[in-house]
Coordinates of C-alpha atoms and ligand atoms in Angstrom, one line a residue:
M1 CA 0.0 0.0 0.0
Y2 CA 1.5 3.3 -1.1
K3 CA 1.1 6.7 0.7
P4 CA -0.9 9.2 -1.3
P5 CA 1.3 10.5 -4.1
E6 CA 3.5 13.5 -3.8
E7 CA 2.4 16.2 -6.3
T8 CA 4.4 18.3 -8.7
G9 CA 3.9 20.2 -12.0
V10 CA 6.1 18.2 -14.3
I11 CA 7.7 14.8 -13.8
V12 CA 10.9 14.5 -15.8
V13 CA 12.0 11.0 -16.4
G14 CA 15.8 10.7 -17.2
G15 CA 18.5 12.9 -15.6
S16 CA 21.0 12.7 -18.4
L17 CA 21.7 15.5 -20.9
V18 CA 18.1 16.3 -22.0
G19 CA 16.5 15.7 -18.6
L20 CA 19.0 18.0 -17.0
S21 CA 18.5 20.6 -19.7
A22 CA 14.8 20.4 -19.0
A23 CA 15.6 21.0 -15.3
V24 CA 17.5 24.2 -16.2
F25 CA 14.7 25.5 -18.5
L26 CA 11.8 24.6 -16.2
S27 CA 13.7 26.3 -13.3
F28 CA 14.2 29.3 -15.5
Y29 CA 10.4 29.5 -16.2
R30 CA 9.7 28.7 -12.5
V31 CA 7.7 25.6 -13.3
P32 CA 7.6 23.1 -10.4
F33 CA 9.1 19.7 -11.4
V34 CA 11.0 16.6 -10.2
V35 CA 13.7 14.8 -12.2
L36 CA 13.9 11.0 -11.7
E37 CA 17.1 9.3 -12.8
R38 CA 17.7 5.6 -12.2
H39 CA 21.5 5.9 -12.2
S40 CA 23.7 7.7 -9.6
G41 CA 25.0 10.3 -12.0
S42 CA 26.4 10.7 -15.5
S43 CA 27.5 7.8 -17.6
L44 CA 31.3 7.0 -17.3
H45 CA 31.3 7.0 -21.0
P46 CA 30.6 10.5 -22.4
R47 CA 29.1 10.5 -25.8
A48 CA 28.6 14.0 -27.2
I49 CA 31.4 16.6 -27.5
G50 CA 30.0 19.0 -30.0
F51 CA 27.5 21.6 -28.7
T52 CA 26.3 24.1 -31.2
A53 CA 26.1 27.9 -31.0
R54 CA 22.3 27.5 -31.0
T55 CA 22.5 25.4 -27.8
M56 CA 24.7 28.0 -26.3
E57 CA 22.1 30.6 -27.1
L58 CA 19.5 28.7 -25.1
F59 CA 21.8 28.5 -22.1
R60 CA 22.6 32.2 -22.6
Q61 CA 18.9 33.0 -22.2
C62 CA 19.2 31.3 -18.7
G63 CA 22.3 33.4 -18.0
F64 CA 25.0 30.7 -17.7
D65 CA 26.4 30.2 -21.2
D66 CA 29.7 31.7 -19.9
K67 CA 30.3 28.3 -18.1
F68 CA 31.0 26.8 -21.6
P69 CA 34.3 27.7 -23.3
E70 CA 33.7 28.9 -26.8
V71 CA 35.4 27.4 -29.8
S72 CA 37.2 29.8 -32.1
K73 CA 35.2 31.7 -34.8
S74 CA 37.1 29.8 -37.5
F75 CA 36.5 26.4 -35.9
T76 CA 35.2 23.5 -38.0
L77 CA 35.0 19.9 -36.9
R78 CA 37.6 18.4 -39.2
R79 CA 37.8 14.7 -40.0
V80 CA 40.6 12.9 -41.9
R81 CA 41.0 9.4 -43.2
V82 CA 44.3 8.1 -41.8
E83 CA 46.3 4.9 -41.6
S84 CA 47.1 5.8 -38.0
L85 CA 47.8 9.1 -36.1
A86 CA 51.5 8.6 -36.5
G87 CA 51.2 7.0 -40.0
K88 CA 50.0 8.3 -43.3
W89 CA 47.2 10.8 -43.5
F90 CA 44.9 10.7 -46.5
E91 CA 42.1 12.9 -47.6
E92 CA 39.9 15.2 -45.5
I93 CA 36.2 14.4 -45.4
N94 CA 33.9 17.4 -45.2
W95 CA 30.7 17.2 -43.3
T96 CA 28.9 19.5 -45.8
E97 CA 30.5 19.4 -49.2
R98 CA 29.4 22.9 -50.1
D99 CA 31.6 24.2 -47.2
S100 CA 34.6 22.6 -48.8
P101 CA 37.4 25.2 -48.8
K102 CA 38.2 24.0 -52.3
E103 CA 34.9 25.2 -53.5
A104 CA 35.0 28.5 -51.7
P105 CA 35.3 31.5 -54.1
T106 CA 38.5 33.4 -53.5
T107 CA 36.5 36.6 -53.0
A108 CA 34.0 35.1 -50.6
P109 CA 32.1 37.8 -48.6
P110 CA 32.7 37.9 -44.9
K111 CA 30.6 35.3 -43.1
I112 CA 27.5 36.8 -41.5
E113 CA 27.5 36.6 -37.8
Y114 CA 24.3 34.7 -37.0
S115 CA 24.8 34.2 -33.3
P116 CA 26.2 36.1 -30.3
R117 CA 27.9 32.8 -29.4
Q118 CA 30.2 30.2 -30.7
G119 CA 29.6 26.5 -30.0
A120 CA 31.4 24.6 -27.3
G121 CA 33.5 21.4 -27.5
I122 CA 33.0 19.8 -24.1
A123 CA 32.5 16.2 -23.0
Q124 CA 28.9 15.3 -22.3
D125 CA 29.7 14.3 -18.7
T126 CA 31.3 17.7 -18.0
M127 CA 28.4 19.4 -19.7
E128 CA 25.9 17.4 -17.6
E129 CA 27.8 18.4 -14.4
I130 CA 27.4 22.1 -15.3
L131 CA 23.7 21.6 -16.0
R132 CA 23.3 19.7 -12.7
Q133 CA 25.0 22.5 -10.8
Q134 CA 22.9 25.2 -12.6
A135 CA 19.7 23.4 -11.9
T136 CA 20.6 22.7 -8.3
A137 CA 21.5 26.3 -7.7
C138 CA 18.0 27.2 -8.9
G139 CA 16.6 24.8 -6.3
A140 CA 15.8 21.9 -8.7
D141 CA 14.6 18.6 -7.2
L142 CA 16.9 16.0 -8.9
R143 CA 16.5 12.5 -7.6
Y144 CA 19.2 10.0 -8.5
K145 CA 18.8 6.2 -8.1
H146 CA 15.1 6.7 -8.5
K147 CA 13.7 4.5 -11.2
V148 CA 10.3 4.9 -12.8
T149 CA 8.8 1.5 -12.9
R150 CA 5.2 2.3 -13.8
V151 CA 3.3 5.1 -15.5
A152 CA -0.4 5.7 -15.5
Q153 CA -2.1 8.8 -16.9
D154 CA -5.7 10.0 -16.6
T155 CA -7.5 13.1 -17.7
D156 CA -6.0 15.2 -14.9
G157 CA -2.4 14.0 -14.6
V158 CA 0.3 11.4 -14.7
T159 CA 1.1 9.1 -11.8
V160 CA 4.4 7.2 -11.6
T161 CA 5.6 4.5 -9.4
V162 CA 9.2 5.1 -8.4
A163 CA 11.6 2.5 -7.1
K164 CA 14.5 3.7 -5.0
D165 CA 17.9 2.1 -4.7
D166 CA 17.1 0.6 -1.3
G167 CA 14.0 -1.1 -2.8
A168 CA 11.5 1.3 -1.3
E169 CA 8.8 2.5 -3.6
Y170 CA 6.6 5.7 -3.7
L171 CA 4.1 7.4 -6.0
L172 CA 4.6 10.7 -7.6
R173 CA 1.9 12.6 -9.5
G174 CA 2.4 15.4 -12.0
S175 CA 0.2 17.4 -14.2
Y176 CA 2.5 16.5 -17.1
M177 CA 5.4 14.2 -17.8
L178 CA 8.5 14.7 -19.9
A179 CA 10.0 11.4 -21.0
A180 CA 13.7 12.0 -21.5
D181 CA 14.5 8.4 -20.9
G182 CA 16.7 7.8 -23.9
S183 CA 16.6 5.9 -27.2
R184 CA 15.1 2.7 -25.7
S185 CA 12.5 4.8 -23.8
S186 CA 10.3 2.4 -21.9
I187 CA 7.8 5.2 -21.6
R188 CA 7.5 5.6 -25.4
E189 CA 7.2 1.8 -25.7
G190 CA 4.6 1.6 -23.0
L191 CA 2.6 4.2 -24.8
G192 CA 2.8 2.1 -28.0
I193 CA 4.4 4.9 -30.0
K194 CA 6.2 3.6 -33.0
R195 CA 9.2 5.1 -34.7
S196 CA 10.1 5.7 -38.4
G197 CA 13.3 6.2 -40.3
R198 CA 16.4 4.5 -41.6
G199 CA 16.4 2.2 -38.6
S200 CA 19.4 0.3 -37.2
I201 CA 22.6 1.0 -38.9
Q202 CA 25.0 -1.2 -36.9
V203 CA 26.0 -2.1 -33.4
A204 CA 29.3 -0.4 -32.4
R205 CA 31.8 -1.0 -29.6
S206 CA 33.9 1.7 -28.1
V207 CA 36.8 2.1 -25.7
L208 CA 37.4 5.2 -23.7
F209 CA 41.0 5.8 -22.7
R210 CA 43.5 8.4 -21.5
A211 CA 46.7 9.0 -23.4
S212 CA 49.0 11.9 -24.2
L213 CA 48.2 12.3 -27.9
D214 CA 47.7 16.1 -28.2
E215 CA 50.6 16.4 -30.6
Y216 CA 48.3 14.9 -33.3
L217 CA 45.7 17.7 -32.8
Q218 CA 48.1 20.4 -33.9
K219 CA 46.8 20.6 -37.5
G220 CA 43.3 21.3 -36.2
V221 CA 41.9 17.9 -37.0
S222 CA 40.2 16.0 -34.2
Q223 CA 38.4 13.2 -35.9
F224 CA 40.1 10.3 -37.6
N225 CA 38.8 7.5 -39.7
I226 CA 41.4 4.7 -39.1
D227 CA 41.7 2.8 -42.3
Q228 CA 43.9 -0.3 -42.2
S229 CA 43.1 -3.6 -43.7
D230 CA 42.6 -5.2 -40.3
L231 CA 41.4 -2.2 -38.4
K232 CA 38.5 0.1 -39.5
A233 CA 37.6 2.4 -36.6
F234 CA 36.9 6.0 -35.6
L235 CA 39.2 7.8 -33.2
T236 CA 38.4 11.2 -31.6
T237 CA 39.2 13.1 -28.4
Y238 CA 37.1 14.7 -25.7
S239 CA 39.9 17.4 -25.6
D240 CA 40.6 16.7 -21.9
G241 CA 43.1 13.9 -22.3
R242 CA 40.4 11.4 -22.9
W243 CA 40.0 9.7 -26.3
V244 CA 37.5 7.2 -27.7
L245 CA 38.2 4.5 -30.3
I246 CA 34.9 3.3 -31.9
F247 CA 35.0 0.0 -33.6
I248 CA 32.5 -0.5 -36.4
D249 CA 32.0 -4.1 -35.3
D250 CA 30.3 -5.9 -32.4
I251 CA 33.3 -7.9 -31.2
E252 CA 34.0 -8.0 -27.5
R253 CA 37.7 -7.4 -26.8
N254 CA 39.7 -8.0 -23.6
E255 CA 42.0 -5.4 -22.1
D256 CA 45.1 -6.6 -24.0
E257 CA 43.2 -6.6 -27.3
L258 CA 41.8 -3.1 -26.6
K259 CA 45.3 -1.8 -25.9
A260 CA 46.7 -3.4 -29.0
A261 CA 43.9 -1.8 -31.1
I262 CA 44.6 1.6 -29.6
H263 CA 48.4 1.2 -30.3
Q264 CA 47.6 0.2 -33.8
A265 CA 45.2 3.2 -34.3
V266 CA 47.9 5.5 -33.0
G267 CA 50.6 3.8 -34.9
R268 CA 53.0 3.7 -31.9
M269 CA 53.7 1.1 -29.3
D270 CA 55.5 3.6 -26.9
I271 CA 52.5 5.4 -25.5
D272 CA 51.0 4.8 -22.1
I273 CA 47.3 4.0 -22.2
E274 CA 44.9 4.1 -19.3
L275 CA 41.7 2.3 -20.2
I276 CA 38.7 4.0 -18.6
T277 CA 35.6 2.1 -19.8
T278 CA 34.0 0.4 -22.8
G279 CA 30.7 0.9 -24.5
R280 CA 28.4 -1.0 -26.8
W281 CA 25.6 0.9 -28.5
E282 CA 23.3 0.7 -31.5
M283 CA 23.7 3.3 -34.1
T284 CA 20.2 4.0 -35.2
A285 CA 18.1 6.6 -37.0
L286 CA 14.5 6.6 -35.8
V287 CA 12.0 9.4 -35.1
A288 CA 8.9 8.8 -33.0
N289 CA 5.7 9.0 -34.9
Q290 CA 4.3 11.3 -32.3
F291 CA 6.0 13.4 -29.6
Q292 CA 3.0 13.7 -27.4
A293 CA 0.5 11.3 -25.9
D294 CA -2.0 13.3 -23.9
R295 CA -0.1 14.5 -20.9
I296 CA 3.2 12.8 -21.7
F297 CA 5.8 14.4 -24.0
L298 CA 8.8 12.6 -25.5
A299 CA 12.1 14.6 -25.8
G300 CA 15.7 13.9 -26.7
D301 CA 16.7 10.4 -27.8
A302 CA 13.4 9.1 -26.6
A303 CA 11.8 11.1 -29.4
H304 CA 14.6 10.9 -32.0
A305 CA 17.6 8.6 -32.0
L306 CA 20.1 9.8 -34.6
P307 CA 23.6 8.4 -35.3
P308 CA 26.5 10.6 -34.0
N309 CA 27.1 13.2 -36.6
R310 CA 29.0 16.4 -37.1
G311 CA 25.9 18.6 -37.3
G312 CA 25.4 17.9 -33.6
Y313 CA 21.8 16.7 -34.4
G314 CA 21.7 14.4 -31.4
A315 CA 22.0 16.0 -28.0
N316 CA 21.5 19.6 -29.4
T317 CA 18.2 18.6 -30.9
G318 CA 17.1 17.2 -27.6
I319 CA 18.1 20.3 -25.7
A320 CA 16.1 22.4 -28.1
D321 CA 13.1 20.1 -27.6
V322 CA 12.9 20.9 -24.0
H323 CA 13.5 24.5 -24.5
N324 CA 10.5 24.6 -26.8
L325 CA 8.3 22.8 -24.3
A326 CA 9.3 24.5 -21.0
W327 CA 7.7 27.9 -21.6
K328 CA 4.5 26.2 -23.0
L329 CA 4.2 24.1 -19.8
K330 CA 4.7 27.3 -17.8
A331 CA 1.9 29.1 -19.7
V332 CA -0.5 26.2 -19.4
L333 CA 0.2 25.3 -15.8
S334 CA -0.1 29.0 -14.7
G335 CA -3.6 29.0 -16.3
Q336 CA -2.6 31.7 -18.9
S337 CA -2.8 29.5 -22.0
K338 CA -5.1 26.7 -23.1
P339 CA -3.7 23.1 -23.0
E340 CA -3.8 23.1 -26.8
L341 CA -0.7 25.2 -26.8
L342 CA 1.2 22.1 -25.8
E343 CA 0.1 20.3 -29.0
T344 CA 2.3 22.8 -30.9
Y345 CA 5.3 21.0 -29.4
D346 CA 4.8 18.0 -31.7
D347 CA 3.9 20.3 -34.6
E348 CA 7.1 22.3 -34.2
R349 CA 9.7 19.8 -33.0
R350 CA 8.9 16.6 -35.0
P351 CA 9.6 18.2 -38.4
V352 CA 12.9 19.5 -37.0
A353 CA 13.9 15.9 -36.1
L354 CA 12.7 14.5 -39.4
L355 CA 14.6 17.0 -41.4
R356 CA 17.8 16.3 -39.4
H357 CA 17.3 12.6 -39.9
D358 CA 17.2 13.1 -43.7
Q359 CA 20.1 15.6 -43.7
I360 CA 22.4 13.1 -42.0
F361 CA 22.0 10.6 -44.9
V362 CA 22.6 13.1 -47.7
R363 CA 26.0 14.0 -46.3
S364 CA 29.2 12.1 -47.0
D365 CA 29.7 10.6 -43.5
Y366 CA 26.5 8.6 -43.8
K367 CA 25.6 8.6 -47.6
A368 CA 26.6 5.0 -47.9
H369 CA 23.9 4.1 -45.4
L370 CA 21.1 5.7 -47.3
V371 CA 18.6 3.0 -48.2
S372 CA 15.7 4.8 -49.8
P373 CA 15.7 8.6 -50.0
S374 CA 12.8 10.2 -48.2
G375 CA 11.9 13.8 -47.9
E376 CA 14.5 16.5 -48.5
T377 CA 17.4 15.1 -50.6
D378 CA 19.3 18.3 -51.2
V379 CA 22.0 19.2 -48.8
I380 CA 20.8 22.2 -46.7
D381 CA 23.2 24.8 -45.6
D382 CA 24.7 24.3 -42.1
D383 CA 23.6 27.7 -40.8
A384 CA 20.1 27.1 -42.1
M385 CA 20.0 23.8 -40.3
E386 CA 21.3 25.3 -37.1
F387 CA 19.6 28.6 -36.9
G388 CA 16.8 28.5 -39.5
Q389 CA 14.6 25.4 -39.2
L390 CA 11.1 26.8 -39.5
Y391 CA 8.3 26.2 -36.9
R392 CA 4.8 25.8 -38.3
S393 CA 2.0 25.5 -35.8
Q394 CA -1.1 27.2 -34.5
S395 CA 1.2 29.3 -32.3
I396 CA 2.8 30.9 -35.4
L397 CA 0.8 33.2 -37.7
G398 CA 1.8 33.3 -41.3
A399 CA 4.2 30.4 -41.8
G400 CA 2.5 28.7 -44.8
K401 CA 3.2 25.2 -46.1
D402 CA 4.8 26.7 -49.2
L403 CA 7.8 27.9 -47.3
P404 CA 11.0 25.9 -47.2
K405 CA 11.9 23.9 -44.1
A406 CA 15.0 25.8 -43.4
R407 CA 16.8 28.9 -44.5
R408 CA 19.6 31.1 -43.1
P409 CA 18.4 33.9 -40.7
D410 CA 19.2 36.6 -43.3
E411 CA 17.1 34.8 -45.9
W412 CA 14.2 34.4 -43.5
A413 CA 14.4 38.1 -42.6
G414 CA 12.0 38.0 -39.7
Q415 CA 9.6 35.4 -41.1
P416 CA 7.2 34.2 -38.4
G417 CA 8.2 30.7 -37.4
S418 CA 11.9 31.5 -37.6
R419 CA 14.1 32.2 -34.6
A420 CA 14.4 36.0 -34.2
P421 CA 17.6 37.2 -35.9
H422 CA 20.6 38.2 -33.9
F423 CA 22.4 41.5 -34.3
W424 CA 24.2 43.6 -31.7
V425 CA 22.5 46.6 -30.1
R426 CA 23.5 49.0 -27.4
Q427 CA 21.6 49.1 -24.1
Q428 CA 22.6 51.2 -21.1
G429 CA 26.1 51.5 -22.3
K430 CA 26.5 47.8 -23.0
T431 CA 26.6 45.9 -26.3
I432 CA 24.0 43.0 -26.2
S433 CA 22.4 40.7 -28.7
T434 CA 18.8 41.1 -29.8
L435 CA 18.4 37.6 -28.4
D436 CA 19.2 39.0 -24.9
L437 CA 16.1 41.2 -25.2
F438 CA 13.5 38.4 -24.9
E439 CA 14.2 37.1 -21.4
D440 CA 11.3 34.8 -20.5
K441 CA 8.4 36.9 -21.8
W442 CA 6.5 37.7 -25.0
S443 CA 8.2 40.7 -26.6
L444 CA 7.1 43.3 -29.1
L445 CA 9.8 44.9 -31.2
F446 CA 8.9 48.1 -33.1
Q447 CA 10.0 51.6 -33.9
N448 CA 6.7 53.4 -34.2
E449 CA 5.4 54.8 -30.8
E450 CA 1.9 53.6 -31.7
W451 CA 2.8 50.0 -30.9
K452 CA 4.0 51.0 -27.5
H453 CA 0.5 52.3 -26.7
A454 CA -1.0 49.2 -28.2
A455 CA 1.2 46.9 -26.0
L456 CA 0.6 49.0 -22.8
Q457 CA -3.2 48.8 -23.4
L458 CA -2.9 45.1 -23.8
N459 CA -0.8 44.7 -20.7
A460 CA -3.5 46.5 -18.7
S461 CA -6.3 44.3 -19.9
F462 CA -4.7 40.8 -20.5
P463 CA -3.4 38.2 -18.1
I464 CA 0.0 38.4 -19.9
T465 CA 2.7 41.0 -20.0
I466 CA 4.3 41.9 -23.3
R467 CA 7.7 43.4 -23.0
Q468 CA 8.0 46.4 -25.3
V469 CA 11.2 47.2 -27.1
Q470 CA 11.3 50.4 -29.1
M471 CA 14.2 49.8 -31.4
G472 CA 16.4 52.9 -31.7
I473 CA 15.0 54.3 -28.5
D474 CA 15.2 51.6 -25.8
V475 CA 18.2 50.0 -27.6
G476 CA 20.7 51.7 -29.9
L477 CA 21.1 50.4 -33.4
S478 CA 24.3 50.5 -35.4
E479 CA 22.5 51.6 -38.5
S480 CA 19.0 53.0 -38.8
D481 CA 17.7 50.2 -41.0
T482 CA 19.4 47.3 -39.2
F483 CA 16.2 46.4 -37.4
T484 CA 13.7 46.7 -40.2
K485 CA 16.0 44.8 -42.6
A486 CA 16.6 41.9 -40.2
F487 CA 13.0 41.6 -39.1
G488 CA 11.5 42.2 -42.6
I489 CA 9.1 45.0 -41.6
S490 CA 8.9 48.7 -42.3
S491 CA 9.7 51.4 -39.7
S492 CA 6.0 51.4 -38.8
G493 CA 5.7 47.7 -38.4
A494 CA 6.2 45.4 -35.4
S495 CA 7.3 41.9 -34.6
L496 CA 5.9 39.7 -31.8
V497 CA 8.5 37.3 -30.4
R498 CA 7.6 34.3 -28.1
P499 CA 9.3 33.6 -24.8
D500 CA 11.5 31.0 -26.6
G501 CA 12.8 33.7 -29.1
Y502 CA 10.7 32.6 -32.1
I503 CA 8.8 35.1 -34.1
A504 CA 5.1 34.4 -33.7
W505 CA 3.7 37.1 -35.8
R506 CA 4.6 40.4 -37.5
S507 CA 2.8 43.3 -39.0
V508 CA 4.9 44.7 -41.8
D509 CA 3.2 48.2 -41.6
L510 CA 1.1 50.0 -39.1
P511 CA -2.5 48.8 -39.3
S512 CA -5.4 51.2 -38.6
T513 CA -6.1 49.6 -35.2
P514 CA -2.8 48.3 -33.9
G515 CA -4.2 47.5 -30.5
D516 CA -6.9 45.2 -31.9
V517 CA -4.6 43.5 -34.3
L518 CA -2.0 42.9 -31.7
R519 CA -4.5 41.6 -29.2
D520 CA -5.9 39.1 -31.8
A521 CA -2.4 37.9 -32.8
L522 CA -1.3 37.4 -29.2
A523 CA -4.5 35.7 -28.1
H524 CA -4.2 33.3 -31.1
A525 CA -0.4 32.6 -30.8
A526 CA -0.4 32.2 -27.0
F527 CA -3.7 30.2 -26.9
L528 CA -4.9 32.6 -24.2
V529 CA -7.6 31.3 -22.0
Ligands
FAD601 C1 29.5 8.1 -29.7 C2 28.4 9.2 -29.6 C3 28.8 10.5 -29.8 C4 27.8 11.5 -29.8 N1 28.2 12.8 -30.0 C5 27.3 13.8 -30.1 C6 27.7 15.1 -30.3 O1 28.9 15.5 -30.4 N2 26.7 16.1 -30.4 C7 25.4 15.7 -30.2 O2 24.5 16.6 -30.3 N3 25.0 14.5 -29.9 C8 25.9 13.5 -29.9 N4 25.5 12.2 -29.5 C9 24.1 12.0 -29.2 C10 23.9 12.3 -27.7 O3 24.8 11.6 -26.9 C11 22.5 11.9 -27.3 O4 21.6 12.5 -28.2 C12 22.1 12.3 -25.9 O5 22.9 11.7 -24.9 C13 20.7 12.1 -25.6 O6 20.4 12.5 -24.3 P1 19.0 12.0 -23.6 O7 19.1 12.7 -22.3 O8 17.9 12.2 -24.5 O9 19.2 10.4 -23.5 P2 20.2 9.6 -22.6 O10 21.5 10.3 -22.6 O11 20.2 8.2 -23.2 O12 19.6 9.6 -21.2 C14 18.5 8.9 -20.8 C15 18.5 8.8 -19.3 O13 17.2 8.3 -18.8 C16 17.5 7.4 -17.8 N5 16.3 6.5 -17.6 C17 15.9 5.6 -18.6 N6 14.8 5.0 -18.1 C18 14.6 5.4 -16.9 C19 13.6 5.1 -15.9 N7 12.7 4.2 -16.1 N8 13.6 5.8 -14.7 C20 14.6 6.8 -14.5 N9 15.5 7.1 -15.4 C21 15.5 6.4 -16.6 C22 18.8 6.7 -18.1 O14 19.4 6.2 -17.0 C23 19.6 7.9 -18.8 O15 20.3 8.5 -17.8 C24 26.5 11.2 -29.6 C25 26.1 9.9 -29.3 C26 27.1 8.9 -29.3 C27 26.6 7.5 -29.1

């Protein structure tokens, strides 16, 4: 017999990268939640190392992106086919062929700065520790060695049975659940949600080890396809003395065999190797056919398992999932928005995952594994994939089906459904990014004073506060048309930005009744009660 369940707003199952990111974002939006993780902490075997500038923008919104060291502006993740580190080096393999330096025109225009941040190269376990500290500092309830063994949802909430390490069990009830329980998600399976996609590619084995091999990183290459007749493997570093050798086979090797393979991949017998751990994992490409089942949401690998790739489409996609969902949960749990707002999570995030799935297999690293082309078969520009995948949902006004799935921010020019563009502005003597203007609220960006009155009127009568930013007055612009060009409006227009930094609606010019038009747009996009 259990005690009556404890109650919370959101139950997060899984305290790895995506569950911890959810903890950070839910804390930021002041949503009550509990994270349940069956293990005692991070996996000994870090997986991800590449975190994109877009991910850093999300952490910047929560005010702690400075915890992650930036890669240099000219950084690209370079991969070379080699005999061994010390042996012959063959050709370089580009992630996106169009970015090949060989093809770059000699008079290429300077690259547009799409983000206030560079990405970060940091091992997943180190990243998770930073997220854990950030969430804990915000008072998050993170419960390790707490395994969810049963899930039941009804019309009002979700109740889980939790087994603790000592065998004791208890019930926890939440209004909603976020399943960040990984690729083999038992929650997804329990809900009977199927997945689609390329499917299983292969089972891979890996060995994590420590060795002094930094001399081989001096040319700026950090990924190596080892190509010997009796050793085909992938070698890379976590840039902290740890390296991982991934075998593209499913053979179990003992310690001596592992060390021999590492020596062979390095091409030297005289290096000291400290074995840390080994891994066995399935390289798979599958996207869940739905990301929501009533009050339960799938996020991260539970929603989309994609093979490791240089676009960072794995962990980074999962982090963006929970960022998309956190403010919506806040809006609904606070009674401000109708629960239908939550349905836009699937509408917005599933197409992102599907496009990323397809883009992996049109690039050289995985082309050989493409079985039957589906969806988009052209290679999409990397900046468009990172900053410009379009959201289409009932929370976005004016993002029609005819629009492409992804474009670069300058090409979108403020299109509703795209992330608001970044450019630098001056505020109170400081240079900040436009992305820093949004904080955790709906924001209206405009130049014409009329919009200020419209927003103030709305704030007085609506259960929601719009932050007003009069561009050129509240913040200084480098050039008079920087704002209108980037947001695709005239100097009398306005752009309404959601709490997650996506443009929900814009008015290119000043309508005759801006107050009414703004109220209708906000009521629609925010699903106001
Ligand atoms: C070799 C490799 C390299 C990679 N490199 C990159 C990269 O550079 N960039 C990138 O973006 N992605 C990368 N990825 C992908 C990335 O590692 C994953 O996308 C990411 O770990 C997914 O995080 P997650 O939190 O969704 O799932 P997981 O990390 O799988 O975590 C799920 C968590 O849920 C817990 N859990 C499961 N069931 C329960 C339960 N019933 N109760 C309580 N807890 C439960 C598990 O213990 C686990 O901690 C890489 C992957 C691999 C394999």
